[in-house]
Amino acid sequence: MTANAIFPAEHPDITFSSESSTLFSRCESMNFGDLHFKWDAETQLRAIIAIHSTKLGPALGGCRCLAYVSEVDAINDALNLSQAMSYKAAITGLKQGGGKAVLMKPPTIADRKKYFQSFGDFVESLGGRYITAVDSGTNPEDMDYIASRTQYVASTSRSHGGSGDPSPFTALGVRYGIEAAVRHRLQRETLTGLHAVIQGVGHVGYYLAKELHKLGVNLTVADTDGTAVKRCIDEFGTSAVSPDEIFSVPCDIFIPCALGGVINPKTVKKLNCKIIGGAANNQLSDSTLDEILAARHILYAPDYVINAGGLIQVSLDDPVEIEARINDIPNILDEIFTRAKAEMRPTGAIADIIAKERFYASAPTLSRPHNEG
Ligand code: NAD
């Protein structure tokens, strides 16, 4: 990621005006939950923790640290991502609630240790209702700093006895999900000889490129970070195009592994693929895109299902159970694809229906008050 990159809202859902705020009505429509803010002058920490729900367990979700265009954009990201975490946990059968932390990254972080320790104090102040983890812009070493202030942190580094970077597990789940999508859309049992394009070859995208290269997939990649692109060219012999060109490359599978909102009214017209399946959260800028993709016979593997491998790994301790749950991701996708075809509805809509069915059918697992249900 370039140091100066700034991120506009992935979903421009909330607007604020002097006369009224739509924040609470938006929270109501999303069945929230609570929002927490921290400003720390010493470290320049501007942090938001969104807890969508603790109905199924403590809210678990990554900590993003990105340079946002505005506070509203950061709040939108936190709201949307934490709701998706609730659905992700429910649809994969994990006893976790949905939460997410968004840090508005300053131009420079003078002391990374103090910055993340200050965030650790913030997480601790919520008493375990929210557990943080690695996400875009953070790494296991940052989680170690947080762990010096709170126990409510996952994916600390392996040298500190933690579970480390969840990205390889996310990538594995995405690979299995792509294989399921290929069986449904292309009636093929293997990926050999197919052409996939990966947008964003950071943590997850790199591991996924490695997996797909091993399976004989021809790869084209794009990233705003030239070093990340070069690594894929050198190690896997991939082709590369500019970030703007990636949408229109003719391919079998389009794999979003950068940030959310990348499938939007502008980019959807350019897509020249049969399947979309990648790690990025909140890939569709709005729900109408789901229908447009279905009408164009592009099979969309819903993001919060196909990318659940990382959550599974940070949520569970037993390696056997982790493996079994990741192996189950293609089965959940099979159910979604089959039901979508039978009901002639888009796959994203079907995923939401199944996630909500499981969310509301589940008994609360905490005795403390929860947000939904
Ligand atoms: P990352 O920051 O390591 O990688 C993202 C990559 O995308 C970076 O290399 C960045 O330079 C690149 N990028 C940014 N904007 C781009 C653009 N416009 N075009 C092309 N490339 C661009 O993040 P990550 O951990 O690999 O996560 C990627 C996505 O997957 C995020 O949306 C994240 O929330 C989601 N996700 C990650 C995990 C995980 O285990 N890391 C789990 C579930 C979901």
Short mmCIF file of N, CA and C and ligand atoms in Angstrom, two decimals, residues 1 64 88 135-137 166-167 170 199-205 222-225 243 257-259 279-281 307, ligand 1:
data_model
loop_
_atom_site.label_atom_id
_atom_site.label_comp_id
_atom_site.label_asym_id
_atom_site.label_seq_id
_atom_site.Cartn_x
_atom_site.Cartn_y
_atom_site.Cartn_z
N MET A 1 0.83 -1.19 0.00
CA MET A 1 0.00 0.00 0.00
C MET A 1 0.88 1.25 0.00
N ARG A 64 -8.45 -2.18 11.13
CA ARG A 64 -7.91 -1.54 9.94
C ARG A 64 -7.17 -0.28 10.33
N LYS A 88 -20.82 -13.18 8.88
CA LYS A 88 -19.77 -14.17 8.60
C LYS A 88 -19.72 -15.22 9.71
N ASP A 135 -5.90 -6.74 10.30
CA ASP A 135 -6.66 -6.45 9.07
C ASP A 135 -5.78 -5.55 8.21
N SER A 136 -6.35 -4.97 7.16
CA SER A 136 -5.54 -4.14 6.26
C SER A 136 -4.82 -3.04 7.04
N GLY A 137 -3.53 -2.95 6.82
CA GLY A 137 -2.74 -1.89 7.46
C GLY A 137 -2.21 -2.24 8.84
N PRO A 166 -3.40 -14.33 9.86
CA PRO A 166 -4.48 -15.21 9.38
C PRO A 166 -4.56 -15.30 7.85
N SER A 167 -3.78 -14.48 7.15
CA SER A 167 -3.96 -14.37 5.69
C SER A 167 -3.83 -15.71 4.94
N THR A 170 -7.11 -17.38 5.19
CA THR A 170 -8.12 -16.71 4.35
C THR A 170 -7.92 -17.13 2.90
N GLN A 199 -6.85 -8.59 -8.02
CA GLN A 199 -6.69 -7.17 -7.72
C GLN A 199 -6.19 -7.04 -6.28
N GLY A 200 -4.93 -6.67 -6.11
CA GLY A 200 -4.36 -6.54 -4.76
C GLY A 200 -3.63 -7.81 -4.37
N VAL A 201 -2.30 -7.74 -4.38
CA VAL A 201 -1.51 -8.92 -3.99
C VAL A 201 -0.70 -8.58 -2.73
N GLY A 202 -1.44 -8.12 -1.70
CA GLY A 202 -0.83 -7.88 -0.39
C GLY A 202 -0.80 -9.20 0.36
N HIS A 203 -1.25 -9.20 1.61
CA HIS A 203 -1.16 -10.42 2.42
C HIS A 203 -1.94 -11.58 1.80
N VAL A 204 -3.25 -11.43 1.67
CA VAL A 204 -4.08 -12.54 1.17
C VAL A 204 -3.81 -12.80 -0.31
N GLY A 205 -3.77 -11.72 -1.10
CA GLY A 205 -3.60 -11.87 -2.54
C GLY A 205 -2.32 -12.62 -2.90
N ALA A 222 -2.66 -7.00 -10.35
CA ALA A 222 -2.49 -5.54 -10.30
C ALA A 222 -2.42 -5.12 -8.84
N ASP A 223 -1.59 -4.14 -8.57
CA ASP A 223 -1.51 -3.60 -7.20
C ASP A 223 -0.95 -2.19 -7.31
N THR A 224 -1.38 -1.32 -6.41
CA THR A 224 -0.84 0.04 -6.39
C THR A 224 0.60 0.05 -5.87
N ASP A 225 1.00 -1.04 -5.26
CA ASP A 225 2.36 -1.19 -4.73
C ASP A 225 3.19 -2.03 -5.72
N PRO A 243 -3.59 -0.86 -12.04
CA PRO A 243 -4.83 -1.00 -11.25
C PRO A 243 -6.09 -0.59 -12.03
N CYS A 257 -8.91 -8.63 -3.97
CA CYS A 257 -8.17 -8.82 -2.70
C CYS A 257 -7.55 -7.51 -2.25
N ALA A 258 -8.19 -6.39 -2.59
CA ALA A 258 -7.65 -5.10 -2.14
C ALA A 258 -8.60 -4.56 -1.08
N LEU A 259 -9.48 -3.64 -1.48
CA LEU A 259 -10.41 -3.07 -0.51
C LEU A 259 -11.84 -3.20 -1.01
N ALA A 279 -11.04 -12.11 -1.49
CA ALA A 279 -10.97 -11.91 -0.04
C ALA A 279 -11.53 -10.58 0.44
N ALA A 280 -11.57 -9.58 -0.42
CA ALA A 280 -11.95 -8.24 0.07
C ALA A 280 -13.32 -8.27 0.72
N ASN A 281 -13.47 -7.48 1.77
CA ASN A 281 -14.77 -7.34 2.43
C ASN A 281 -15.61 -6.30 1.70
N ASN A 307 -14.40 -15.44 2.26
CA ASN A 307 -13.20 -14.95 2.96
C ASN A 307 -13.20 -15.28 4.45
P1 NAD B 1 -3.28 -5.88 2.46
O1 NAD B 1 -3.34 -4.44 2.83
O2 NAD B 1 -2.14 -6.70 2.90
O3 NAD B 1 -3.38 -6.05 0.86
C1 NAD B 1 -4.18 -5.24 0.06
C2 NAD B 1 -3.37 -4.94 -1.21
O4 NAD B 1 -4.21 -4.22 -2.10
C3 NAD B 1 -2.14 -4.08 -0.94
O5 NAD B 1 -1.00 -4.68 -1.51
C4 NAD B 1 -2.49 -2.74 -1.62
O6 NAD B 1 -1.34 -2.08 -2.14
C5 NAD B 1 -3.43 -3.19 -2.71
N1 NAD B 1 -4.32 -2.17 -3.22
C6 NAD B 1 -4.93 -1.14 -2.57
N2 NAD B 1 -5.69 -0.44 -3.40
C7 NAD B 1 -5.58 -1.03 -4.62
C8 NAD B 1 -6.13 -0.77 -5.90
N3 NAD B 1 -6.96 0.25 -6.12
N4 NAD B 1 -5.80 -1.59 -6.93
C9 NAD B 1 -4.95 -2.63 -6.74
N5 NAD B 1 -4.39 -2.91 -5.55
C10 NAD B 1 -4.70 -2.13 -4.50
O7 NAD B 1 -4.67 -6.50 2.97
P2 NAD B 1 -5.03 -8.03 3.13
O8 NAD B 1 -4.85 -8.41 4.56
O9 NAD B 1 -4.42 -8.84 2.07
O10 NAD B 1 -6.61 -7.97 2.91
C11 NAD B 1 -7.14 -7.71 1.62
C12 NAD B 1 -8.66 -7.62 1.73
O11 NAD B 1 -9.17 -8.84 2.24
C13 NAD B 1 -9.18 -6.52 2.66
O12 NAD B 1 -10.41 -6.04 2.17
C14 NAD B 1 -9.42 -7.26 3.96
O13 NAD B 1 -10.37 -6.63 4.78
C15 NAD B 1 -9.93 -8.58 3.43
N6 NAD B 1 -9.75 -9.70 4.34
C16 NAD B 1 -8.51 -9.99 4.79
C17 NAD B 1 -8.35 -11.07 5.65
C18 NAD B 1 -6.99 -11.47 6.15
O14 NAD B 1 -6.86 -12.59 6.68
N7 NAD B 1 -5.97 -10.65 5.99
C19 NAD B 1 -9.47 -11.83 6.05
C20 NAD B 1 -10.74 -11.51 5.54
C21 NAD B 1 -10.86 -10.43 4.68
#
